[in-house]
PDB file of C-alpha atoms in Angstrom:
ATOM      1  CA  MET A   1      -0.018  -0.006  -0.014  1.00  0.00           C
ATOM      2  CA  LYS A   2       2.857   2.357   0.804  1.00  0.00           C
ATOM      3  CA  LYS A   3       4.414   1.800  -2.657  1.00  0.00           C
ATOM      4  CA  PHE A   4       1.010   2.362  -4.287  1.00  0.00           C
ATOM      5  CA  MET A   5       0.412   5.635  -2.487  1.00  0.00           C
ATOM      6  CA  GLU A   6       3.918   6.934  -3.291  1.00  0.00           C
ATOM      7  CA  LEU A   7       3.536   6.007  -6.966  1.00  0.00           C
ATOM      8  CA  TRP A   8       0.023   7.553  -7.070  1.00  0.00           C
ATOM      9  CA  ILE A   9       1.321  10.847  -5.666  1.00  0.00           C
ATOM     10  CA  PHE A  10       4.192  10.688  -8.115  1.00  0.00           C
ATOM     11  CA  GLU A  11       1.872  10.175 -11.070  1.00  0.00           C
ATOM     12  CA  TRP A  12      -0.442  12.929  -9.897  1.00  0.00           C
ATOM     13  CA  ASN A  13       2.482  15.376  -9.650  1.00  0.00           C
ATOM     14  CA  ARG A  14       3.417  14.509 -13.228  1.00  0.00           C
ATOM     15  CA  ALA A  15      -0.167  14.997 -14.442  1.00  0.00           C
ATOM     16  CA  LYS A  16      -1.189  18.132 -12.538  1.00  0.00           C
ATOM     17  CA  ARG A  17       0.219  20.672 -15.077  1.00  0.00           C
ATOM     18  CA  PHE A  18      -1.486  18.984 -17.969  1.00  0.00           C
ATOM     19  CA  TYR A  19      -4.659  18.659 -15.862  1.00  0.00           C
ATOM     20  CA  GLY A  20      -4.645  22.295 -14.760  1.00  0.00           C
ATOM     21  CA  PHE A  21      -4.260  23.457 -18.369  1.00  0.00           C
ATOM     22  CA  LEU A  22      -7.136  21.126 -19.430  1.00  0.00           C
ATOM     23  CA  LEU A  23      -9.453  22.484 -16.708  1.00  0.00           C
ATOM     24  CA  ALA A  24      -8.570  26.052 -17.614  1.00  0.00           C
ATOM     25  CA  PHE A  25      -9.198  25.353 -21.314  1.00  0.00           C
ATOM     26  CA  VAL A  26     -12.607  23.822 -20.591  1.00  0.00           C
ATOM     27  CA  THR A  27     -13.560  26.724 -18.317  1.00  0.00           C
ATOM     28  CA  VAL A  28     -12.584  29.411 -20.848  1.00  0.00           C
ATOM     29  CA  LEU A  29     -14.394  27.731 -23.710  1.00  0.00           C
ATOM     30  CA  GLN A  30     -17.593  27.197 -21.718  1.00  0.00           C
ATOM     31  CA  ALA A  31     -17.476  30.775 -20.392  1.00  0.00           C
ATOM     32  CA  TYR A  32     -17.213  31.964 -24.001  1.00  0.00           C
ATOM     33  CA  ALA A  33     -20.133  29.712 -24.931  1.00  0.00           C
ATOM     34  CA  VAL A  34     -22.338  31.418 -22.269  1.00  0.00           C
ATOM     35  CA  PHE A  35     -21.680  34.931 -23.607  1.00  0.00           C
ATOM     36  CA  HIS A  36     -21.710  33.789 -27.225  1.00  0.00           C
ATOM     37  CA  GLU A  37     -25.186  32.345 -26.718  1.00  0.00           C
ATOM     38  CA  TYR A  38     -26.341  35.407 -24.848  1.00  0.00           C
ATOM     39  CA  HIS A  39     -25.208  37.799 -27.641  1.00  0.00           C
ATOM     40  CA  PHE A  40     -26.785  35.489 -30.228  1.00  0.00           C
ATOM     41  CA  TRP A  41     -30.100  35.699 -28.368  1.00  0.00           C
ATOM     42  CA  LYS A  42     -29.719  39.458 -27.800  1.00  0.00           C
ATOM     43  CA  ASP A  43     -29.094  40.137 -31.525  1.00  0.00           C
ATOM     44  CA  GLY A  44     -32.180  38.148 -32.441  1.00  0.00           C
ATOM     45  CA  TYR A  45     -34.231  39.966 -29.815  1.00  0.00           C
ATOM     46  CA  GLU A  46     -33.072  43.388 -30.990  1.00  0.00           C
ATOM     47  CA  ASN A  47     -33.821  42.383 -34.606  1.00  0.00           C
ATOM     48  CA  TYR A  48     -37.335  41.344 -33.417  1.00  0.00           C
ATOM     49  CA  ARG A  49     -37.875  44.792 -31.903  1.00  0.00           C
ATOM     50  CA  GLN A  50     -36.574  46.674 -34.946  1.00  0.00           C
ATOM     51  CA  GLN A  51     -39.025  44.862 -37.204  1.00  0.00           C
ATOM     52  CA  GLY A  52     -41.806  46.697 -35.340  1.00  0.00           C
ATOM     53  CA  TYR A  53     -43.115  43.845 -33.282  1.00  0.00           C
ATOM     54  CA  ALA A  54     -44.512  44.623 -29.861  1.00  0.00           C
ATOM     55  CA  VAL A  55     -41.933  43.994 -27.205  1.00  0.00           C
ATOM     56  CA  MET A  56     -44.287  41.906 -25.101  1.00  0.00           C
ATOM     57  CA  SER A  57     -42.898  38.823 -23.477  1.00  0.00           C
ATOM     58  CA  GLU A  58     -46.095  36.900 -24.208  1.00  0.00           C
ATOM     59  CA  GLN A  59     -45.827  37.632 -27.968  1.00  0.00           C
ATOM     60  CA  TYR A  60     -42.114  36.876 -28.033  1.00  0.00           C
ATOM     61  CA  LEU A  61     -42.586  33.615 -26.148  1.00  0.00           C
ATOM     62  CA  GLN A  62     -45.379  32.648 -28.506  1.00  0.00           C
ATOM     63  CA  ASP A  63     -43.064  33.166 -31.491  1.00  0.00           C
ATOM     64  CA  PHE A  64     -39.757  31.819 -30.120  1.00  0.00           C
ATOM     65  CA  GLY A  65     -40.410  30.098 -26.827  1.00  0.00           C
ATOM     66  CA  ASN A  66     -38.402  30.312 -23.599  1.00  0.00           C
ATOM     67  CA  VAL A  67     -34.656  30.410 -23.345  1.00  0.00           C
ATOM     68  CA  THR A  68     -33.031  27.747 -21.144  1.00  0.00           C
ATOM     69  CA  THR A  69     -29.598  26.548 -20.146  1.00  0.00           C
ATOM     70  CA  ALA A  70     -29.879  23.925 -22.907  1.00  0.00           C
ATOM     71  CA  ALA A  71     -28.997  26.762 -25.324  1.00  0.00           C
ATOM     72  CA  VAL A  72     -25.556  26.964 -23.686  1.00  0.00           C
ATOM     73  CA  THR A  73     -24.928  23.203 -23.459  1.00  0.00           C
ATOM     74  CA  SER A  74     -25.799  22.764 -27.137  1.00  0.00           C
ATOM     75  CA  ASN A  75     -23.514  25.603 -28.174  1.00  0.00           C
ATOM     76  CA  SER A  76     -20.687  24.363 -30.459  1.00  0.00           C
ATOM     77  CA  PHE A  77     -17.970  25.860 -28.173  1.00  0.00           C
ATOM     78  CA  PHE A  78     -19.428  24.047 -25.133  1.00  0.00           C
ATOM     79  CA  VAL A  79     -19.617  20.732 -27.083  1.00  0.00           C
ATOM     80  CA  PHE A  80     -16.042  21.214 -28.345  1.00  0.00           C
ATOM     81  CA  SER A  81     -14.837  21.713 -24.737  1.00  0.00           C
ATOM     82  CA  ILE A  82     -16.341  18.414 -23.662  1.00  0.00           C
ATOM     83  CA  MET A  83     -14.984  16.517 -26.692  1.00  0.00           C
ATOM     84  CA  THR A  84     -11.553  18.028 -26.210  1.00  0.00           C
ATOM     85  CA  ALA A  85     -11.490  16.994 -22.525  1.00  0.00           C
ATOM     86  CA  VAL A  86     -12.567  13.437 -23.423  1.00  0.00           C
ATOM     87  CA  PHE A  87      -9.933  13.003 -26.121  1.00  0.00           C
ATOM     88  CA  ALA A  88      -7.259  14.674 -23.992  1.00  0.00           C
ATOM     89  CA  LEU A  89      -7.899  12.163 -21.175  1.00  0.00           C
ATOM     90  CA  LEU A  90      -7.907   9.292 -23.680  1.00  0.00           C
ATOM     91  CA  PHE A  91      -4.541  10.487 -25.025  1.00  0.00           C
ATOM     92  CA  TYR A  92      -3.111  10.777 -21.504  1.00  0.00           C
ATOM     93  CA  SER A  93      -4.390   7.332 -20.600  1.00  0.00           C
ATOM     94  CA  VAL A  94      -2.089   5.936 -23.269  1.00  0.00           C
ATOM     95  CA  PHE A  95       0.727   8.445 -22.772  1.00  0.00           C
ATOM     96  CA  ILE A  96       0.911   7.699 -19.073  1.00  0.00           C
ATOM     97  CA  TRP A  97       2.452   4.323 -19.965  1.00  0.00           C
ATOM     98  CA  TYR A  98       4.645   5.126 -22.920  1.00  0.00           C
ATOM     99  CA  GLN A  99       6.286   8.115 -21.242  1.00  0.00           C
ATOM    100  CA  ASP A 100       8.054   5.628 -18.959  1.00  0.00           C
ATOM    101  CA  TRP A 101       8.937   3.036 -21.654  1.00  0.00           C
ATOM    102  CA  THR A 102      10.488   5.339 -24.233  1.00  0.00           C
ATOM    103  CA  GLY A 103      13.822   7.047 -24.354  1.00  0.00           C
ATOM    104  CA  LYS A 104      17.382   5.868 -23.940  1.00  0.00           C
ATOM    105  CA  ASN A 105      17.259   5.641 -20.142  1.00  0.00           C
ATOM    106  CA  ARG A 106      13.868   4.020 -19.620  1.00  0.00           C
ATOM    107  CA  PHE A 107      12.282   5.170 -16.389  1.00  0.00           C
ATOM    108  CA  SER A 108      10.121   2.046 -16.403  1.00  0.00           C
ATOM    109  CA  LEU A 109      13.162  -0.068 -15.402  1.00  0.00           C
ATOM    110  CA  ARG A 110      13.481   1.915 -12.224  1.00  0.00           C
ATOM    111  CA  LEU A 111       9.753   1.742 -11.481  1.00  0.00           C
ATOM    112  CA  LEU A 112       9.583  -2.035 -11.931  1.00  0.00           C
ATOM    113  CA  SER A 113      12.765  -2.565  -9.924  1.00  0.00           C
ATOM    114  CA  LEU A 114      11.358  -0.870  -6.854  1.00  0.00           C
ATOM    115  CA  PRO A 115      10.753  -3.213  -3.885  1.00  0.00           C
ATOM    116  CA  GLY A 116       7.213  -4.516  -3.535  1.00  0.00           C
ATOM    117  CA  ASN A 117       4.475  -5.693  -5.854  1.00  0.00           C
ATOM    118  CA  ARG A 118       4.888  -4.529  -9.438  1.00  0.00           C
ATOM    119  CA  PHE A 119       1.122  -4.310  -9.757  1.00  0.00           C
ATOM    120  CA  ALA A 120       1.298  -1.111  -7.724  1.00  0.00           C
ATOM    121  CA  VAL A 121       2.702   0.556 -10.873  1.00  0.00           C
ATOM    122  CA  TYR A 122      -0.418  -0.379 -12.786  1.00  0.00           C
ATOM    123  CA  ALA A 123      -2.776   0.465  -9.905  1.00  0.00           C
ATOM    124  CA  ALA A 124      -1.199   3.923  -9.526  1.00  0.00           C
ATOM    125  CA  LYS A 125      -1.600   4.753 -13.196  1.00  0.00           C
ATOM    126  CA  PHE A 126      -5.176   3.460 -13.288  1.00  0.00           C
ATOM    127  CA  ALA A 127      -6.041   5.345 -10.110  1.00  0.00           C
ATOM    128  CA  THR A 128      -4.521   8.531 -11.548  1.00  0.00           C
ATOM    129  CA  ILE A 129      -6.790   8.302 -14.634  1.00  0.00           C
ATOM    130  CA  TRP A 130      -9.767   7.643 -12.341  1.00  0.00           C
ATOM    131  CA  LEU A 131      -8.872  10.722 -10.320  1.00  0.00           C
ATOM    132  CA  LEU A 132      -8.578  12.856 -13.453  1.00  0.00           C
ATOM    133  CA  ILE A 133     -11.955  11.692 -14.766  1.00  0.00           C
ATOM    134  CA  THR A 134     -13.758  12.101 -11.447  1.00  0.00           C
ATOM    135  CA  GLY A 135     -12.159  15.509 -10.863  1.00  0.00           C
ATOM    136  CA  LEU A 136     -13.253  16.683 -14.282  1.00  0.00           C
ATOM    137  CA  GLN A 137     -16.819  15.511 -13.582  1.00  0.00           C
ATOM    138  CA  VAL A 138     -16.935  17.462 -10.281  1.00  0.00           C
ATOM    139  CA  TRP A 139     -15.430  20.496 -12.013  1.00  0.00           C
ATOM    140  CA  GLN A 140     -18.011  20.282 -14.804  1.00  0.00           C
ATOM    141  CA  ILE A 141     -20.927  20.091 -12.367  1.00  0.00           C
ATOM    142  CA  GLY A 142     -19.647  23.193 -10.615  1.00  0.00           C
ATOM    143  CA  LEU A 143     -19.255  24.946 -13.959  1.00  0.00           C
ATOM    144  CA  LEU A 144     -22.810  24.066 -14.976  1.00  0.00           C
ATOM    145  CA  TYR A 145     -24.242  25.638 -11.812  1.00  0.00           C
ATOM    146  CA  LEU A 146     -22.114  28.765 -12.306  1.00  0.00           C
ATOM    147  CA  GLU A 147     -23.012  28.984 -16.000  1.00  0.00           C
ATOM    148  CA  GLU A 148     -26.704  28.680 -15.263  1.00  0.00           C
ATOM    149  CA  LEU A 149     -26.383  31.419 -12.665  1.00  0.00           C
ATOM    150  CA  VAL A 150     -24.637  33.787 -15.084  1.00  0.00           C
ATOM    151  CA  PHE A 151     -26.857  32.992 -18.095  1.00  0.00           C
ATOM    152  CA  SER A 152     -30.075  33.341 -16.133  1.00  0.00           C
ATOM    153  CA  GLY A 153     -28.837  36.716 -14.879  1.00  0.00           C
ATOM    154  CA  LEU A 154     -28.245  37.933 -18.433  1.00  0.00           C
ATOM    155  CA  ILE A 155     -31.591  36.816 -19.932  1.00  0.00           C
ATOM    156  CA  PRO A 156     -34.735  38.637 -18.763  1.00  0.00           C
ATOM    157  CA  ALA A 157     -36.569  36.754 -16.050  1.00  0.00           C
ATOM    158  CA  ASP A 158     -39.848  36.609 -17.963  1.00  0.00           C
ATOM    159  CA  ILE A 159     -38.104  34.930 -20.943  1.00  0.00           C
ATOM    160  CA  TYR A 160     -35.681  32.635 -19.194  1.00  0.00           C
ATOM    161  CA  LEU A 161     -37.023  29.282 -18.073  1.00  0.00           C
ATOM    162  CA  ASP A 162     -35.314  27.522 -15.177  1.00  0.00           C
ATOM    163  CA  ILE A 163     -34.917  23.766 -15.850  1.00  0.00           C
ATOM    164  CA  PRO A 164     -33.106  21.044 -13.914  1.00  0.00           C
ATOM    165  CA  LEU A 165     -29.515  20.684 -15.006  1.00  0.00           C
ATOM    166  CA  GLN A 166     -30.175  17.016 -15.802  1.00  0.00           C
ATOM    167  CA  MET A 167     -32.372  18.288 -18.654  1.00  0.00           C
ATOM    168  CA  ALA A 168     -29.811  20.742 -19.955  1.00  0.00           C
ATOM    169  CA  SER A 169     -28.419  18.368 -22.543  1.00  0.00           C
ATOM    170  CA  THR A 170     -30.046  16.228 -25.224  1.00  0.00           C
ATOM    171  CA  SER A 171     -29.383  12.499 -25.439  1.00  0.00           C
ATOM    172  CA  ALA A 172     -27.125  13.138 -28.465  1.00  0.00           C
ATOM    173  CA  SER A 173     -24.970  15.605 -26.561  1.00  0.00           C
ATOM    174  CA  PRO A 174     -21.559  14.452 -25.254  1.00  0.00           C
ATOM    175  CA  LEU A 175     -22.488  16.011 -21.940  1.00  0.00           C
ATOM    176  CA  SER A 176     -25.175  13.355 -21.460  1.00  0.00           C
ATOM    177  CA  LEU A 177     -22.422  10.725 -21.691  1.00  0.00           C
ATOM    178  CA  ALA A 178     -20.007  12.544 -19.451  1.00  0.00           C
ATOM    179  CA  LEU A 179     -22.650  13.443 -16.877  1.00  0.00           C
ATOM    180  CA  PRO A 180     -25.719  11.092 -17.285  1.00  0.00           C
ATOM    181  CA  SER A 181     -28.932  12.364 -15.780  1.00  0.00           C
ATOM    182  CA  LEU A 182     -29.770   8.963 -14.187  1.00  0.00           C
ATOM    183  CA  PHE A 183     -27.566   7.027 -11.771  1.00  0.00           C
ATOM    184  CA  SER A 184     -28.351   3.775 -13.659  1.00  0.00           C
ATOM    185  CA  ASN A 185     -26.939   5.327 -16.830  1.00  0.00           C
ATOM    186  CA  TYR A 186     -23.955   6.661 -14.935  1.00  0.00           C
ATOM    187  CA  LEU A 187     -23.221   3.162 -13.543  1.00  0.00           C
ATOM    188  CA  LEU A 188     -23.579   1.554 -16.985  1.00  0.00           C
ATOM    189  CA  TYR A 189     -21.549   4.096 -18.947  1.00  0.00           C
ATOM    190  CA  TYR A 190     -18.640   4.198 -16.504  1.00  0.00           C
ATOM    191  CA  THR A 191     -18.595   0.450 -15.889  1.00  0.00           C
ATOM    192  CA  ILE A 192     -18.209  -0.019 -19.653  1.00  0.00           C
ATOM    193  CA  GLY A 193     -15.763   2.886 -19.847  1.00  0.00           C
ATOM    194  CA  TYR A 194     -13.428   1.604 -17.119  1.00  0.00           C
ATOM    195  CA  THR A 195     -13.673  -1.899 -18.553  1.00  0.00           C
ATOM    196  CA  ALA A 196     -12.557  -0.546 -21.964  1.00  0.00           C
ATOM    197  CA  LEU A 197      -9.714   1.319 -20.210  1.00  0.00           C
ATOM    198  CA  THR A 198      -8.640  -1.915 -18.463  1.00  0.00           C
ATOM    199  CA  LEU A 199      -8.658  -3.865 -21.725  1.00  0.00           C
ATOM    200  CA  GLY A 200      -6.803  -1.037 -23.448  1.00  0.00           C
ATOM    201  CA  TYR A 201      -4.117  -1.285 -20.816  1.00  0.00           C
ATOM    202  CA  THR A 202      -3.956  -5.027 -21.384  1.00  0.00           C
ATOM    203  CA  PHE A 203      -3.155  -4.385 -25.040  1.00  0.00           C
ATOM    204  CA  ILE A 204      -0.583  -1.752 -24.089  1.00  0.00           C
ATOM    205  CA  LEU A 205       1.155  -4.100 -21.695  1.00  0.00           C
ATOM    206  CA  MET A 206       1.133  -6.855 -24.337  1.00  0.00           C
ATOM    207  CA  HIS A 207       2.898  -4.451 -26.664  1.00  0.00           C
ATOM    208  CA  LEU A 208       5.422  -3.402 -23.984  1.00  0.00           C
ATOM    209  CA  SER A 209       6.152  -7.026 -23.037  1.00  0.00           C
ATOM    210  CA  GLY A 210       6.208  -8.538 -26.530  1.00  0.00           C
ATOM    211  CA  ARG A 211       6.754  -5.633 -28.903  1.00  0.00           C
ATOM    212  CA  TRP A 212       5.345  -6.470 -32.345  1.00  0.00           C
ATOM    213  CA  LYS A 213       4.507  -9.971 -31.292  1.00  0.00           C
ATOM    214  CA  GLY A 214       2.505  -8.466 -28.475  1.00  0.00           C
ATOM    215  CA  VAL A 215       0.759  -6.142 -30.881  1.00  0.00           C
ATOM    216  CA  LEU A 216      -0.153  -9.098 -33.105  1.00  0.00           C
ATOM    217  CA  PHE A 217      -1.459 -11.135 -30.176  1.00  0.00           C
ATOM    218  CA  ALA A 218      -3.365  -8.146 -28.810  1.00  0.00           C
ATOM    219  CA  GLY A 219      -4.938  -7.622 -32.217  1.00  0.00           C
ATOM    220  CA  ILE A 220      -5.997 -11.266 -32.445  1.00  0.00           C
ATOM    221  CA  LEU A 221      -7.432 -11.074 -28.934  1.00  0.00           C
ATOM    222  CA  ALA A 222      -9.392  -7.848 -29.789  1.00  0.00           C
ATOM    223  CA  VAL A 223     -10.818  -9.377 -32.921  1.00  0.00           C
ATOM    224  CA  GLY A 224     -11.771 -12.554 -31.044  1.00  0.00           C
ATOM    225  CA  LEU A 225     -13.456 -10.536 -28.304  1.00  0.00           C
ATOM    226  CA  ILE A 226     -15.429  -8.431 -30.801  1.00  0.00           C
ATOM    227  CA  ALA A 227     -16.415 -11.550 -32.731  1.00  0.00           C
ATOM    228  CA  ALA A 228     -17.623 -13.246 -29.532  1.00  0.00           C
ATOM    229  CA  ILE A 229     -19.754 -10.211 -28.644  1.00  0.00           C
ATOM    230  CA  VAL A 230     -21.238 -10.040 -32.162  1.00  0.00           C
ATOM    231  CA  LEU A 231     -21.999 -13.785 -32.178  1.00  0.00           C
ATOM    232  CA  PHE A 232     -23.670 -13.496 -28.750  1.00  0.00           C
ATOM    233  CA  LEU A 233     -25.871 -10.645 -30.014  1.00  0.00           C
ATOM    234  CA  ARG A 234     -26.800 -12.571 -33.153  1.00  0.00           C
ATOM    235  CA  THR A 235     -28.053 -15.555 -31.119  1.00  0.00           C
ATOM    236  CA  GLY A 236     -31.163 -13.463 -30.339  1.00  0.00           C
ATOM    237  CA  ILE A 237     -30.942 -14.154 -26.599  1.00  0.00           C
ATOM    238  CA  THR A 238     -31.103 -10.464 -25.821  1.00  0.00           C
ATOM    239  CA  THR A 239     -34.400 -10.022 -27.683  1.00  0.00           C
ATOM    240  CA  SER A 240     -36.174 -12.226 -25.143  1.00  0.00           C
ATOM    241  CA  LEU A 241     -34.924 -10.161 -22.197  1.00  0.00           C
ATOM    242  CA  TYR A 242     -36.629  -7.248 -20.526  1.00  0.00           C
ATOM    243  CA  ALA A 243     -34.874  -3.886 -20.565  1.00  0.00           C
ATOM    244  CA  GLU A 244     -33.849  -4.216 -16.903  1.00  0.00           C
ATOM    245  CA  GLU A 245     -32.436  -7.713 -17.565  1.00  0.00           C
ATOM    246  CA  LYS A 246     -30.442  -6.430 -20.559  1.00  0.00           C
ATOM    247  CA  TYR A 247     -29.059  -3.654 -18.319  1.00  0.00           C
ATOM    248  CA  TRP A 248     -27.759  -6.098 -15.719  1.00  0.00           C
ATOM    249  CA  VAL A 249     -26.392  -8.456 -18.357  1.00  0.00           C
ATOM    250  CA  MET A 250     -24.340  -5.627 -19.748  1.00  0.00           C
ATOM    251  CA  ILE A 251     -23.132  -4.681 -16.238  1.00  0.00           C
ATOM    252  CA  SER A 252     -22.237  -8.321 -15.462  1.00  0.00           C
ATOM    253  CA  VAL A 253     -20.369  -8.869 -18.740  1.00  0.00           C
ATOM    254  CA  SER A 254     -18.428  -5.614 -18.244  1.00  0.00           C
ATOM    255  CA  LEU A 255     -17.430  -6.617 -14.708  1.00  0.00           C
ATOM    256  CA  VAL A 256     -16.268 -10.047 -15.930  1.00  0.00           C
ATOM    257  CA  LEU A 257     -14.144  -8.397 -18.622  1.00  0.00           C
ATOM    258  CA  PHE A 258     -12.856  -5.827 -16.143  1.00  0.00           C
ATOM    259  CA  LEU A 259     -11.727  -8.494 -13.665  1.00  0.00           C
ATOM    260  CA  SER A 260     -10.268 -10.617 -16.510  1.00  0.00           C
ATOM    261  CA  GLY A 261      -8.315  -7.650 -17.880  1.00  0.00           C
ATOM    262  CA  THR A 262      -7.074  -6.722 -14.393  1.00  0.00           C
ATOM    263  CA  TRP A 263      -5.821 -10.274 -13.808  1.00  0.00           C
ATOM    264  CA  ALA A 264      -4.142 -10.296 -17.258  1.00  0.00           C
ATOM    265  CA  ASN A 265      -2.406  -7.016 -16.474  1.00  0.00           C
ATOM    266  CA  TYR A 266      -1.195  -8.422 -13.171  1.00  0.00           C
ATOM    267  CA  ARG A 267       0.245 -11.484 -14.894  1.00  0.00           C
ATOM    268  CA  LEU A 268       1.880  -9.434 -17.617  1.00  0.00           C
ATOM    269  CA  LEU A 269       3.608  -7.114 -15.144  1.00  0.00           C
ATOM    270  CA  GLU A 270       4.716  -9.924 -12.833  1.00  0.00           C
ATOM    271  CA  LYS A 271       5.684 -12.589 -15.387  1.00  0.00           C
ATOM    272  CA  ARG A 272       6.186 -11.145 -18.826  1.00  0.00           C
ATOM    273  CA  ILE A 273       7.947  -7.801 -18.421  1.00  0.00           C
ATOM    274  CA  SER A 274      11.555  -8.234 -17.263  1.00  0.00           C
ATOM    275  CA  VAL A 275      13.991  -5.578 -16.143  1.00  0.00           C
TER     276      VAL A 275
END
């Protein structure tokens, strides 16, 4: 546990500059989205007035409807900030391994030679990614409340409609995947997400332990896994299940794959990678 905590703190210290820049980038883009959407609405409202229409909130609402926070969360700058954060974390999830395995004096040799269980190296990297994802979620929730406060203060009270933040994004928005409105969806999305991350790390460790042979074996394993899932779906078993049963089947399969990937990563670090 001591080795894990030391490595986790070490990984966090390496990631904090990148993470601070990412949070600042997301904040600036979303702040711009708030004022961009406000000025877009204001220009339309002023044009409505200049055309000689009565500036009555009832008439305006009848023609255009209420303004809500969903206007901000559907703004292209807001969507771009979410997509950038997701891809940046995906990139760092891979980079966090290869930064130690590349270069003339490979730092990975020193990490794996430390006393204690080698699996602490994997656990520290995985826990760092978990911390980055969870921290970004908390940050985004805080931003949403602040953005709603600012946007509602800019739009006239008789035109702005206050809605729950869970309804501020459509099902097609990346925000609905990053911050699902229902806990059941949150559990499903992130169980699948962390399972995919675990399997991705399995493929990375196969490459690091076997180089191109590892890449070939990882590719064969990935194709086999996808083929097994497709064949399972084509059996038609899922069509006879209720929605709730399908949900728990997906959770169960993800957990089995997560545990299998974790065990494979443990074996690769302990048995296949030598220093």
